[in-house]
Tab-separated table of C-alpha atoms in Angstrom:
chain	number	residue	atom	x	y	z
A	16	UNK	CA	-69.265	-156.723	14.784
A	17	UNK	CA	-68.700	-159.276	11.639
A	18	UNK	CA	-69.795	-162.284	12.460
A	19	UNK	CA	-66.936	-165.086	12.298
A	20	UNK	CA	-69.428	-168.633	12.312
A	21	UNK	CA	-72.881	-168.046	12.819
A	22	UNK	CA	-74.966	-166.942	9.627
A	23	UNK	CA	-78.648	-166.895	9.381
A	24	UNK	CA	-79.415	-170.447	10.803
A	25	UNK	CA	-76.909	-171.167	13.044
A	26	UNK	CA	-73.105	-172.756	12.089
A	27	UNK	CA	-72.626	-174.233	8.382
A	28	UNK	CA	-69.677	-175.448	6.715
A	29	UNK	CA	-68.016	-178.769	5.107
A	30	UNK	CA	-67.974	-181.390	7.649
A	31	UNK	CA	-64.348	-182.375	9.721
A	32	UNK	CA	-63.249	-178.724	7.413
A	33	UNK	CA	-62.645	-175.635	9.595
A	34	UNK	CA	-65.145	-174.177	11.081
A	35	UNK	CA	-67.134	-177.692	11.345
A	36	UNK	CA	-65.278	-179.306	13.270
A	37	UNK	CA	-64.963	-181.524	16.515
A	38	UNK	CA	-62.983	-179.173	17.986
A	39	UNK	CA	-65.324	-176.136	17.363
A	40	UNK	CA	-68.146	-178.374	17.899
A	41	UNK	CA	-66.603	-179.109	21.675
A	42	UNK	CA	-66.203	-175.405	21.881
A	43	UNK	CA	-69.402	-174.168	20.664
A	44	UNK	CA	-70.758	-176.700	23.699
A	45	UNK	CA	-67.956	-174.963	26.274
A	46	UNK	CA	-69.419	-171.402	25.114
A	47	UNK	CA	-72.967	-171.514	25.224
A	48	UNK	CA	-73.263	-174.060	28.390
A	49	UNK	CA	-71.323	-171.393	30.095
A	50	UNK	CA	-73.175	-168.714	28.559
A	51	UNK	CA	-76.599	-170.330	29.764
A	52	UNK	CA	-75.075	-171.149	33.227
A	53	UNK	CA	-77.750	-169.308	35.063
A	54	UNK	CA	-78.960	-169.922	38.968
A	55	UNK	CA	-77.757	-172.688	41.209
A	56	UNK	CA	-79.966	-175.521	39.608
A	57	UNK	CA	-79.001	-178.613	37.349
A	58	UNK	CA	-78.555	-177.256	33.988
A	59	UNK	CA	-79.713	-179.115	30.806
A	60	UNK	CA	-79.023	-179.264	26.746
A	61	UNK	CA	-80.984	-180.998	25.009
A	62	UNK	CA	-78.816	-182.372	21.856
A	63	UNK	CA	-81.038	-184.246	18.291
A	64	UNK	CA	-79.480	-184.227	15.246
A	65	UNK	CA	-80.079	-185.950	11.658
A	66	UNK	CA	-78.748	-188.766	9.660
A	67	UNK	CA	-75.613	-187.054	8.599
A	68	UNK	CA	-72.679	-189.245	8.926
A	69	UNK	CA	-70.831	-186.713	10.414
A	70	UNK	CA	-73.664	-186.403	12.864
A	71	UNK	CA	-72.016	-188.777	15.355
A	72	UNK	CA	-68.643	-187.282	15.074
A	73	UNK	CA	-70.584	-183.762	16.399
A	74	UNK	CA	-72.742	-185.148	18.699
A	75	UNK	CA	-70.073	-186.205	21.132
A	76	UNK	CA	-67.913	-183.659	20.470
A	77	UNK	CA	-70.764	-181.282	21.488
A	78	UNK	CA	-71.966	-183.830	24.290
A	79	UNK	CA	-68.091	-183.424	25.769
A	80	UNK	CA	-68.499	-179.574	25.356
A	81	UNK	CA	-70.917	-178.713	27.548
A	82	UNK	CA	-70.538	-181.741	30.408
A	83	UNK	CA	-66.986	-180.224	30.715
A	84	UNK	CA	-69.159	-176.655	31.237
A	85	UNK	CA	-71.291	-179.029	34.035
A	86	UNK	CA	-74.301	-179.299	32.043
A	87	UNK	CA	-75.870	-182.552	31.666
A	88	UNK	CA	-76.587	-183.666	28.362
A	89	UNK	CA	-79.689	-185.299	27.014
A	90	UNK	CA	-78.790	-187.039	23.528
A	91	UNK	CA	-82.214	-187.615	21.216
A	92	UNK	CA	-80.232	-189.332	18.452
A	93	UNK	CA	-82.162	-188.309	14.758
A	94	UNK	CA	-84.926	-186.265	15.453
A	95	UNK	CA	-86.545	-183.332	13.686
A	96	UNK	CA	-85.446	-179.492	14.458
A	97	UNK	CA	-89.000	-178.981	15.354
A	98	UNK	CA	-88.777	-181.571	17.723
A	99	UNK	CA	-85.776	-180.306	19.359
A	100	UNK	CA	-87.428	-177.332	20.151
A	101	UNK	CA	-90.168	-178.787	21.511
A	102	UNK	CA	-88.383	-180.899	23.674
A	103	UNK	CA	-86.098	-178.250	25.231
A	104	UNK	CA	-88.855	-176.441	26.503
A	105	UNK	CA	-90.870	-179.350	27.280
A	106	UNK	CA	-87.890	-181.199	29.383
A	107	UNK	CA	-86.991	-177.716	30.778
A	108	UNK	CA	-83.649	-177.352	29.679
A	109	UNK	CA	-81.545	-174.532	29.606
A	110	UNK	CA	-80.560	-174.710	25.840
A	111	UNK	CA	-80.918	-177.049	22.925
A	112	UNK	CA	-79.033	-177.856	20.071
A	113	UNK	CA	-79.711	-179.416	16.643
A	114	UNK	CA	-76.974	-180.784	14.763
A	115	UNK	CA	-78.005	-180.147	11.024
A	116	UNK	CA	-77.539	-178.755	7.942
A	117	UNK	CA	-81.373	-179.015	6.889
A	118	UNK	CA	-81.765	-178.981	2.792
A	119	UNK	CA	-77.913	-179.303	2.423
A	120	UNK	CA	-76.255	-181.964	0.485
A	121	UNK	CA	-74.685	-184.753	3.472
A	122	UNK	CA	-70.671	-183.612	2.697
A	123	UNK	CA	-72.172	-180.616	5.262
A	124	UNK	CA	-73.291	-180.052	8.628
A	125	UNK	CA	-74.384	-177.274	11.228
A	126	UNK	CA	-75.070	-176.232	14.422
A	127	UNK	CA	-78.342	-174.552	15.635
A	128	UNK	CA	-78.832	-173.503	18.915
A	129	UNK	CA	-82.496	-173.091	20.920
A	130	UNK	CA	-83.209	-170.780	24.185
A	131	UNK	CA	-84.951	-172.517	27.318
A	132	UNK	CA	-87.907	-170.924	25.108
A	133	UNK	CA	-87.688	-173.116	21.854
A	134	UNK	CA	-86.986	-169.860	19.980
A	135	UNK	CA	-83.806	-169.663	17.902
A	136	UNK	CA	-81.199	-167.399	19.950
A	137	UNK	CA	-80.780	-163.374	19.383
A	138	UNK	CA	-78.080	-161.607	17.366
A	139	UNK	CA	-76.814	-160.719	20.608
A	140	UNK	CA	-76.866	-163.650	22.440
A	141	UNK	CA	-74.654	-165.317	19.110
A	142	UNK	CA	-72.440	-163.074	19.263
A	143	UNK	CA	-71.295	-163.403	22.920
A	144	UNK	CA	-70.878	-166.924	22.216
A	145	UNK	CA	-68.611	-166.387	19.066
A	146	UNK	CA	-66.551	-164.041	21.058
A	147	UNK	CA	-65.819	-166.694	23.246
A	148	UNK	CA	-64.788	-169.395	20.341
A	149	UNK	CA	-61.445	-168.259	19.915
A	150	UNK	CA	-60.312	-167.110	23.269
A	151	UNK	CA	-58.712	-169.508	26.040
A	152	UNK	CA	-61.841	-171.367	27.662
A	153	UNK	CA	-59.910	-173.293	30.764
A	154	UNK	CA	-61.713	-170.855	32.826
A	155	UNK	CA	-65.238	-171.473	31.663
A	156	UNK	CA	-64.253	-175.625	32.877
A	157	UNK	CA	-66.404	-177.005	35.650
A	158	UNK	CA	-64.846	-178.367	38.918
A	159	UNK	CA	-64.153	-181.953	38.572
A	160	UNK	CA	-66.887	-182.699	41.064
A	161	UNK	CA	-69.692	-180.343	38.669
A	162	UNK	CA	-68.819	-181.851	35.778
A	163	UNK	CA	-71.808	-182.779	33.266
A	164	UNK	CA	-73.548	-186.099	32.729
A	165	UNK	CA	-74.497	-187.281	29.355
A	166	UNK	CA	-78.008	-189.200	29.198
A	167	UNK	CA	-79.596	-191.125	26.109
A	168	UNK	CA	-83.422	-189.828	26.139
A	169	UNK	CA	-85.990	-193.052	24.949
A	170	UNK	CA	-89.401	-192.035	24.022
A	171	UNK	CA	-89.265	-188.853	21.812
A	172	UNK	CA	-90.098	-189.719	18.989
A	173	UNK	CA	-93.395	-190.704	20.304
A	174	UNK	CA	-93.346	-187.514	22.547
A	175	UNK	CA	-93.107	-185.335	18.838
A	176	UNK	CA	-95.558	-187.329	17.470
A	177	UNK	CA	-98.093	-186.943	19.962
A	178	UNK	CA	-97.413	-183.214	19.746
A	179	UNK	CA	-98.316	-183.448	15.961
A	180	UNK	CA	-101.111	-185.040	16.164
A	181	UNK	CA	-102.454	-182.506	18.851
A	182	UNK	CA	-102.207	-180.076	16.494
A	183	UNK	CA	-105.474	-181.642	14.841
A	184	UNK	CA	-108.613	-181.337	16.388
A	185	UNK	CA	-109.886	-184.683	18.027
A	186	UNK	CA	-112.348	-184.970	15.475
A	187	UNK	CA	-109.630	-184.828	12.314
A	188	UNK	CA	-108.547	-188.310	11.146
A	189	UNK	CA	-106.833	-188.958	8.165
A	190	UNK	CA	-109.322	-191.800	7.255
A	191	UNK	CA	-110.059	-192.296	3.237
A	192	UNK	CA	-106.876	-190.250	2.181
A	193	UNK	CA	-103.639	-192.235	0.514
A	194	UNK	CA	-100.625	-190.193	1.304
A	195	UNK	CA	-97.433	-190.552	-0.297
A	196	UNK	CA	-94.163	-188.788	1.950
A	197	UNK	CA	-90.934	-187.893	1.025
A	198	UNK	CA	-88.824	-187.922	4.475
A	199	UNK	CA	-85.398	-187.081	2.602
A	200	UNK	CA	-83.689	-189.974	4.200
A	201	UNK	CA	-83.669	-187.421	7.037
A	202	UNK	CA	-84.277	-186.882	10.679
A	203	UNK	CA	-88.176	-187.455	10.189
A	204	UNK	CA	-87.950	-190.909	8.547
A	205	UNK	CA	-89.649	-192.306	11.401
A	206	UNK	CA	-91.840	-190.039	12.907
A	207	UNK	CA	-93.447	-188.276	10.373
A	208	UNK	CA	-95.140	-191.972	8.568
A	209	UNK	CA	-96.164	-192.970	12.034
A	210	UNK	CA	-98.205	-189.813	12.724
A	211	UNK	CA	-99.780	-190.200	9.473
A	212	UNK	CA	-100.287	-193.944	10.141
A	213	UNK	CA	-101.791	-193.442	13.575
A	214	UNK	CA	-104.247	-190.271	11.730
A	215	UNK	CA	-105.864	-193.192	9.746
A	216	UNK	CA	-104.587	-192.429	6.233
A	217	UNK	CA	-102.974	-194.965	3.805
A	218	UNK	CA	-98.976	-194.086	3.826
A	219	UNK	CA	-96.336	-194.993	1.210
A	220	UNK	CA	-93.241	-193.602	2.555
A	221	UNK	CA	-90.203	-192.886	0.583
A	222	UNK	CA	-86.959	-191.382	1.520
A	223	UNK	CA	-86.451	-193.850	4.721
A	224	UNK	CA	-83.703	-195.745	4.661
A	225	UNK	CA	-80.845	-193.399	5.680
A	226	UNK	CA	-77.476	-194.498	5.386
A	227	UNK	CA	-75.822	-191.527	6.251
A	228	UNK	CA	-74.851	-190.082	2.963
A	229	UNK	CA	-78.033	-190.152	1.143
A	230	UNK	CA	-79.538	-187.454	3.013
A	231	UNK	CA	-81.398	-184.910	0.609
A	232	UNK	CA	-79.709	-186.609	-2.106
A	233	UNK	CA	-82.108	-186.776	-5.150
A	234	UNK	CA	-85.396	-186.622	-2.996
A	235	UNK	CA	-87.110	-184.424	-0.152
A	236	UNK	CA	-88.505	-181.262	-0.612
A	237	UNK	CA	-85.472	-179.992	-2.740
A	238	UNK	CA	-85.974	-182.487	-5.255
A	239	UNK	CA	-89.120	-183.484	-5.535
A	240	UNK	CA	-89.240	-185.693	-8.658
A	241	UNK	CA	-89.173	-188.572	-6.953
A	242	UNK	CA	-92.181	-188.256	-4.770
A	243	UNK	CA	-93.793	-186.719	-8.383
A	244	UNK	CA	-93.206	-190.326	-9.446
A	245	UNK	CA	-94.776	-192.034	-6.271
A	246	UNK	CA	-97.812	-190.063	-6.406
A	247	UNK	CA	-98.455	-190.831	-9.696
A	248	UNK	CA	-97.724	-194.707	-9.178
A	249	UNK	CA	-99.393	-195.268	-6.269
A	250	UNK	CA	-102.956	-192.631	-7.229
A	251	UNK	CA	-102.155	-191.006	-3.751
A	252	UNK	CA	-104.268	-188.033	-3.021
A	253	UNK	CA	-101.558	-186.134	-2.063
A	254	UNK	CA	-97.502	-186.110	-1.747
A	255	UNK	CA	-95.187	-184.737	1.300
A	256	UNK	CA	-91.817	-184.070	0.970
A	257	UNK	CA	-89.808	-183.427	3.827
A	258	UNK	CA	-86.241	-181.652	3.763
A	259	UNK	CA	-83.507	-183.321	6.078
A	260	UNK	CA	-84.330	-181.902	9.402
A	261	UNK	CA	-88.316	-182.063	8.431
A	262	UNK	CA	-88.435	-178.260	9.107
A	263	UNK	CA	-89.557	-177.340	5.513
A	264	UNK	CA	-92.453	-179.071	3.323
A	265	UNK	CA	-93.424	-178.961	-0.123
A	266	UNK	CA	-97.099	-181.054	-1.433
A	267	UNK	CA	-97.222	-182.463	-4.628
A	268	UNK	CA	-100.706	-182.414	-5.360
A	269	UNK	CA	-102.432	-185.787	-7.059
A	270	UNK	CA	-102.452	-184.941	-10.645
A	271	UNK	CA	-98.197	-184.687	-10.147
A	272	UNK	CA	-97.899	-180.578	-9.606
A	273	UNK	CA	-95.657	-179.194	-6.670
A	274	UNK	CA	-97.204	-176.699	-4.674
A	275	UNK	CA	-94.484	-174.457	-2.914
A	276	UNK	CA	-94.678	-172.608	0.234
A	277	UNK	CA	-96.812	-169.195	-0.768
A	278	UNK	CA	-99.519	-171.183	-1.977
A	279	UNK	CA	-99.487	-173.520	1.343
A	280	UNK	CA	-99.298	-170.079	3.327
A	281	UNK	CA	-102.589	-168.815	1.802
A	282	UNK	CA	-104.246	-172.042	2.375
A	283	UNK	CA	-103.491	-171.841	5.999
A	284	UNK	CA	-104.427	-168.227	6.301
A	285	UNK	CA	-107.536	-168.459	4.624
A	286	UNK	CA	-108.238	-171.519	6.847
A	287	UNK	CA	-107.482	-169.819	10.214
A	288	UNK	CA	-109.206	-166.613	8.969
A	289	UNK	CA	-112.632	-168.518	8.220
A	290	UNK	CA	-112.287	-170.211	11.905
A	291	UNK	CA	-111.310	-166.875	13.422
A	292	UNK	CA	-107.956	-168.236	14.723
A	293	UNK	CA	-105.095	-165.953	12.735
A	294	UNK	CA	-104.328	-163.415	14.626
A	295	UNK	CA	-102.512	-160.362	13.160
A	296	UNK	CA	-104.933	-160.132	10.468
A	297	UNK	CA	-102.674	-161.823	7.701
A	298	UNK	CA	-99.099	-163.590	7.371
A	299	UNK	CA	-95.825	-163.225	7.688
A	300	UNK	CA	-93.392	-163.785	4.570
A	301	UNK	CA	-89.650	-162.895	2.899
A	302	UNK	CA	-89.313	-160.607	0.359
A	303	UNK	CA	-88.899	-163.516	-1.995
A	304	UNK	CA	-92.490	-164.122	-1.818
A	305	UNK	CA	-94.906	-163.900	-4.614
A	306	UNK	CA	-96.611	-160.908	-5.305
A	307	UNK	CA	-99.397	-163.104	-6.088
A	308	UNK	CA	-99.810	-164.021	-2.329
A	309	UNK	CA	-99.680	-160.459	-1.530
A	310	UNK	CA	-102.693	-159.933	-3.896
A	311	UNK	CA	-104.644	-163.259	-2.659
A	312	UNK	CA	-104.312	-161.714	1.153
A	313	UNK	CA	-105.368	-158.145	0.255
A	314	UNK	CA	-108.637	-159.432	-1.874
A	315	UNK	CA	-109.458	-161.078	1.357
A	316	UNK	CA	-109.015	-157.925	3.617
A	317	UNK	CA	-105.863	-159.913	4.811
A	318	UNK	CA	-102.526	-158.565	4.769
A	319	UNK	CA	-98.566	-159.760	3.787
A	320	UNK	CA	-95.810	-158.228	6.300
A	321	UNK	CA	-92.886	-158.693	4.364
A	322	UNK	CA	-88.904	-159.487	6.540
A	323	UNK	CA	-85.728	-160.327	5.042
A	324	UNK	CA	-84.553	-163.724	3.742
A	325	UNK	CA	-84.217	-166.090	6.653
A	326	UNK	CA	-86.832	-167.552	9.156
A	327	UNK	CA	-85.284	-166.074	12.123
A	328	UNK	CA	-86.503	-162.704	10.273
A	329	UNK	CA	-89.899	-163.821	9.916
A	330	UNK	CA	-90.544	-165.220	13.369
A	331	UNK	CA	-88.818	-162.091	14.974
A	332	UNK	CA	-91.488	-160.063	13.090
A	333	UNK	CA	-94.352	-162.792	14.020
A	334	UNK	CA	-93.155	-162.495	17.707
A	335	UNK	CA	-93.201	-158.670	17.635
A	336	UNK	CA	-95.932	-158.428	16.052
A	337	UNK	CA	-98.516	-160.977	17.223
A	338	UNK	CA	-98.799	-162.849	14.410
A	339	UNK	CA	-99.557	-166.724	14.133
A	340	UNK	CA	-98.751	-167.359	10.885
A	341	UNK	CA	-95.093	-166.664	8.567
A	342	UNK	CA	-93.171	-168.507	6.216
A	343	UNK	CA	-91.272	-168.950	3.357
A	344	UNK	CA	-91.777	-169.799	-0.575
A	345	UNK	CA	-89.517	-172.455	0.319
A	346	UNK	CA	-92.007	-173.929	2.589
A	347	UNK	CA	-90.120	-173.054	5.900
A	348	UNK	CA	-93.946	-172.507	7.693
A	349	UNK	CA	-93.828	-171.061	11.205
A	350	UNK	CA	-97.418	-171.942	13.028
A	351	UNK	CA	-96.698	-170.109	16.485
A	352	UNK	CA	-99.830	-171.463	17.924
A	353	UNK	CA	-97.765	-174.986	17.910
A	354	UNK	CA	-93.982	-174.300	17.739
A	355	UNK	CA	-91.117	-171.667	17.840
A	356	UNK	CA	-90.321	-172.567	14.614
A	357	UNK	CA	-90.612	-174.120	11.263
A	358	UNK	CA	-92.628	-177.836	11.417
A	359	UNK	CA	-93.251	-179.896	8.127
A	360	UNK	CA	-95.276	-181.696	9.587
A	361	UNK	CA	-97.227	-179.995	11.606
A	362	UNK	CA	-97.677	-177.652	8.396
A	363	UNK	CA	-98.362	-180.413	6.261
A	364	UNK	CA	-101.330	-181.515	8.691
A	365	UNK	CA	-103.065	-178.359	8.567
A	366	UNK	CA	-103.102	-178.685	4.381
A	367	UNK	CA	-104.471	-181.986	5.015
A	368	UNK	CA	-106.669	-181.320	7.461
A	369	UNK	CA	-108.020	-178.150	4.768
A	370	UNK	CA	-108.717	-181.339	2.342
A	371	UNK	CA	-110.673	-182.777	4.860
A	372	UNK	CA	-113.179	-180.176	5.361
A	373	UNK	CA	-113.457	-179.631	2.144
A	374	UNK	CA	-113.940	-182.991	0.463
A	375	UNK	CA	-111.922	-181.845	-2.604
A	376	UNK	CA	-108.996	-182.742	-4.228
A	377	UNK	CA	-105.865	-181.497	-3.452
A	378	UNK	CA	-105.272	-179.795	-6.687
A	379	UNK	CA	-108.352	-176.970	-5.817
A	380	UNK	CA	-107.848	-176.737	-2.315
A	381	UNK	CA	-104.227	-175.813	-2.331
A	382	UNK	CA	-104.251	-173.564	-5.690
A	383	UNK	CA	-105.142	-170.450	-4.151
A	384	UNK	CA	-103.993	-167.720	-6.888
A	385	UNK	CA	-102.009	-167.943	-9.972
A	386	UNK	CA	-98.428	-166.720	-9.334
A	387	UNK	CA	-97.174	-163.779	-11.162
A	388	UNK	CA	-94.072	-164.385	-13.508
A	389	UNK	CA	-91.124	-164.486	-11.248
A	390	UNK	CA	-87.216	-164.812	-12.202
A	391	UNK	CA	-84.638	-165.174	-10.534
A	392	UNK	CA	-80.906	-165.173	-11.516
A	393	UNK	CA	-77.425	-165.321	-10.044
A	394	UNK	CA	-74.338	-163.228	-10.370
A	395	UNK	CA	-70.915	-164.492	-8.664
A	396	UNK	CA	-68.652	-161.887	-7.085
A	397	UNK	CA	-65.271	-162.191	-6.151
A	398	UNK	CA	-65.165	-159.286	-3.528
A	399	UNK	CA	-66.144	-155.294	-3.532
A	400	UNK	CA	-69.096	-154.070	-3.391
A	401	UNK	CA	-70.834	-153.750	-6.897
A	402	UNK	CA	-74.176	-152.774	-5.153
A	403	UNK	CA	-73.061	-149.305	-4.021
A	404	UNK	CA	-71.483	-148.812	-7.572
A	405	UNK	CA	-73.735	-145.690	-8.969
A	406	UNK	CA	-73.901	-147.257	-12.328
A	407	UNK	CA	-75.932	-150.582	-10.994
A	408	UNK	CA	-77.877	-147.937	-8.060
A	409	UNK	CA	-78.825	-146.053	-11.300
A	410	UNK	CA	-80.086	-149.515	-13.370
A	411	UNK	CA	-81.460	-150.521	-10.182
A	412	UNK	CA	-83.816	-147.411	-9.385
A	413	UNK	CA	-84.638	-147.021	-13.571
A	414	UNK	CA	-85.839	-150.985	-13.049
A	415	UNK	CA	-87.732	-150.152	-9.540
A	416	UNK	CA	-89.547	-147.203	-11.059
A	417	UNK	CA	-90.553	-149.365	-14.367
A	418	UNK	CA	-92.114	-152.133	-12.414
A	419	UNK	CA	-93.288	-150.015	-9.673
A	420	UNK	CA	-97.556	-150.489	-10.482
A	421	UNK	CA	-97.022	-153.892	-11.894
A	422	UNK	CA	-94.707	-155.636	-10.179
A	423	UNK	CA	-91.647	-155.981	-7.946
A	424	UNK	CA	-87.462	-156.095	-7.640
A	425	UNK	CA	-85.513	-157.817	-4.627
A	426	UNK	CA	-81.657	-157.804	-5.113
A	427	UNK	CA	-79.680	-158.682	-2.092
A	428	UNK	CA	-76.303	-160.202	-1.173
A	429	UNK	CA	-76.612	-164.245	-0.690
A	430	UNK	CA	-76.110	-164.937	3.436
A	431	UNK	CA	-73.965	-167.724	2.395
A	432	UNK	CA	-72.865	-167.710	-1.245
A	433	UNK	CA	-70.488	-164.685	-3.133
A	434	UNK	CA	-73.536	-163.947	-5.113
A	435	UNK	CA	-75.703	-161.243	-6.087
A	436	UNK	CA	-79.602	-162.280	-6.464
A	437	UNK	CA	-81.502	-160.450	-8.958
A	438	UNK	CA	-85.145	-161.143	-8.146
A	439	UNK	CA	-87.975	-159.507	-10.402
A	440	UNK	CA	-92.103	-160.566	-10.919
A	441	UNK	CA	-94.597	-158.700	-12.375
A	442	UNK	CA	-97.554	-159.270	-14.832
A	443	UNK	CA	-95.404	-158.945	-18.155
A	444	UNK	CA	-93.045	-162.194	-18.214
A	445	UNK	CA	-91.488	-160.974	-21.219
A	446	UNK	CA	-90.424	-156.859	-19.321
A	447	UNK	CA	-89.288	-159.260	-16.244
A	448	UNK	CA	-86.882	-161.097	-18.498
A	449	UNK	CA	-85.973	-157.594	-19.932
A	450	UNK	CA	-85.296	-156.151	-16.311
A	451	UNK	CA	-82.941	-158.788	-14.931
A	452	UNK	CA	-80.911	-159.481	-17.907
A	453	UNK	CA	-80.254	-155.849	-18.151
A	454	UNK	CA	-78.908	-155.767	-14.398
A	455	UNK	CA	-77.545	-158.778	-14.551
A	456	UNK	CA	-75.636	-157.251	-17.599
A	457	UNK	CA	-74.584	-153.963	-15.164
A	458	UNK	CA	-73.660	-155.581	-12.017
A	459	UNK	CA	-71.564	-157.679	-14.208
A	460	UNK	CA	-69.779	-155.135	-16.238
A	461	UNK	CA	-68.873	-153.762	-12.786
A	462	UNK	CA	-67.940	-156.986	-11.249
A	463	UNK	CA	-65.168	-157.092	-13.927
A	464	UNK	CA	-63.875	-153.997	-13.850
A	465	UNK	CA	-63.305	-153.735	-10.082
């Protein structure tokens, strides 16, 4: 079945513009806290969201959703996704919800939904709640008497950052090290300088003073040149940067150089390896990952499984699998031994905690391999199906057969753009170039004759 709302992280769109609205919002709360009605007990959602403007506008409409399903509602206010997750399993609710469009600019908003398990929900379990979204819902309405109560929950932010810091070993501080973080003007602009603080480093925060529009605009881990500017002002050993629901993280290391998610992967899985803690033998990435991690792992007797775009993908692989470790270039890091899903923090602790051990700058520790020449370019589509013309299949399997000792090719739909991606690396930057211009040059010629 075609999915009508949910994509690969939950509900997107353009805030108070159909399908992000109050009314789906309510709706989306009706659906799933009947859908998660289970046993005679006192069902709970737990509800955190970020500093989107439109945040408050959701958050009641999706607080009025499910009390009118007779769940009670606990309401976190602006708290990492992480956290969420956390949370719903730790205060043993039936569901949570984070209201968030993560690295998105503040105009948009979403809706992402946790189990009782902190683990994002199934394909299935989606889909039975979109099937209910347009349909008359009076039915699914609790009993005047059953009706839900909406609660105001103090105390989690310390709760998340107690969690962080337990992460660490006991014998980990932070002492000696001047950090600089990014928090996006997100939902981590408290928590995430406080666990540093209370770790003993030095903090300069950034990125802090949401206002409800400013949320990923011009800094975080989508823009880092900001924090670029901090670290080099301040000499800080080391820059965070956060996105707006603190569930990715990108380091700036001290001489000013941003060092993405692959490279942050393969610090953590060399890490775990050497202390006998990753399990699975190796890590779990995208396909958009860098042949040069792939390379790092297998020199080390280590090995890449590779899933398609999206963290859901990757932790659905880690989970079947029995990994510990998976990710994205993006720096969407999954650490299963502490969470159900991706932590910026809790990533970013484990880099520093590498720097630690090692006593060197952050520039060695965290350059683990050179990348291999990687482009990646964009072509817009206005509808059809240019990928199964046998003119681009052709240009595609001549271009997979050229690279196929020295490198790779990923094209792929976007999940929520009309655009084709043309991915290629390999060791030859200037046969790479060759390679996607020439598809781009196909998939276009088809794209305008259809």
């Amino acid at each position: 079945m075609k999915r009508r709302y949910f994509g690969t992280d939950g509900i997107r769109g353009r805030s108070n513009i159909y399908p992000m609205t109050p009314d789906l919002a309510m709706r989306v709360g009706i659906a799933a806290g009947t859908i998660f009605h289970r046993g005679s007990h006192r069902h709970r959602v737990v509800i955190g969201k970020d500093t989107r403007l439109s945040g408050y506008m959701l958050e009641n409409a999706i607080v009025a959703g499910f009390t009118a399903a007779g769940v009670d509602a606990f309401v976190l206010g602006p708290i990492p996704t992480p956290a969420v997750a956390m949370l719903t399993r730790s205060l043993r609710a039936d569901i949570g919800v984070m209201i968030s469009a993560s690295h998105n600019p503040y105009e948009d908003n979403g809706i992402k939904l946790f189990g009782p398990d902190g683990y994002k929900l199934s394909d299935d379990l989606e889909m039975k709640i979109e099937d209910m979204l347009d349909r008359d819902m009076s039915e699914h309405l609790a009993k005047s008497e059953n009706i839900g109560r909406a609660k105001r929950i103090d105390g989690v932010h310390d709760r998340y950052i107690e969690h962080a810091k337990r992460t660490l070993p006991r014998d980990v501080t932070l002492q000696g090290l001047r950090i600089a973080i990014d928090c996006a003007n997100g939902a981590a602009y408290k928590v995430a300088p406080a666990a540093l603080w209370e770790l003993g480093a030095e903090v300069v925060t950034i990125g802090n003073e949401p206002n409800g529009t400013n949320i990923n605009l011009n800094c975080g881990s989508t823009s880092p040149v900001a924090l670029q500017k901090k670290v080099d002002e301040v000499r800080a050993d080391i820059g965070i940067a956060l996105d707006g629901d603190a569930d990715r993280v990108i380091i700036v290391d001290e001489t000013g150089t941003i060092i993405d998610g692959d490279q942050l992967m393969a610090v953590i899985a060399e890490s775990w390896a050497e202390s006998q803690t990753l399990r699975g033998n190796g890590i779990v990435a995208t396909v958009m990952s860098n042949l040069g991690l792939e390379r790092f792992l297998e020199e080390r007797g280590m090995s890449l499984a590779r899933t398609a775009v999206g963290d859901r993908y990757v932790v659905e692989h880690m989970r079947q699998h029995n990994y510990n470790v998976g990710g994205e270039q993006s720096g969407h890091i999954v650490l299963s031994d502490y969470g159900t899903t991706g932590d910026g923090l809790v990533a970013a602790l484990q880099i520093l905690a590498a720097v630690k051990r090692t006593g060197k700058p952050v520039s060695e520790v965290c350059r683990r391999f050179d990348p291999v020449p990687q482009l990646l370019r964009n072509v817009r589509i206005s509808g059809g199906k240019p990928l199964e013309d046998i003119q681009v299949r052709q240009a595609i399997a001549d271009a997979e057969s050229e690279l196929a000792r020295s490198g790779r090719l990923v094209i792929r739909p976007s999940g929520t753009e009309p655009l084709i991606r043309v991915m290629a690396e390999g060791d030859d930057r200037g046969q790479i170039e060759r390679i996607v211009g020439g598809l781009i040059d196909v998939i276009s010629s088809v794209r305008s004759a259809a």
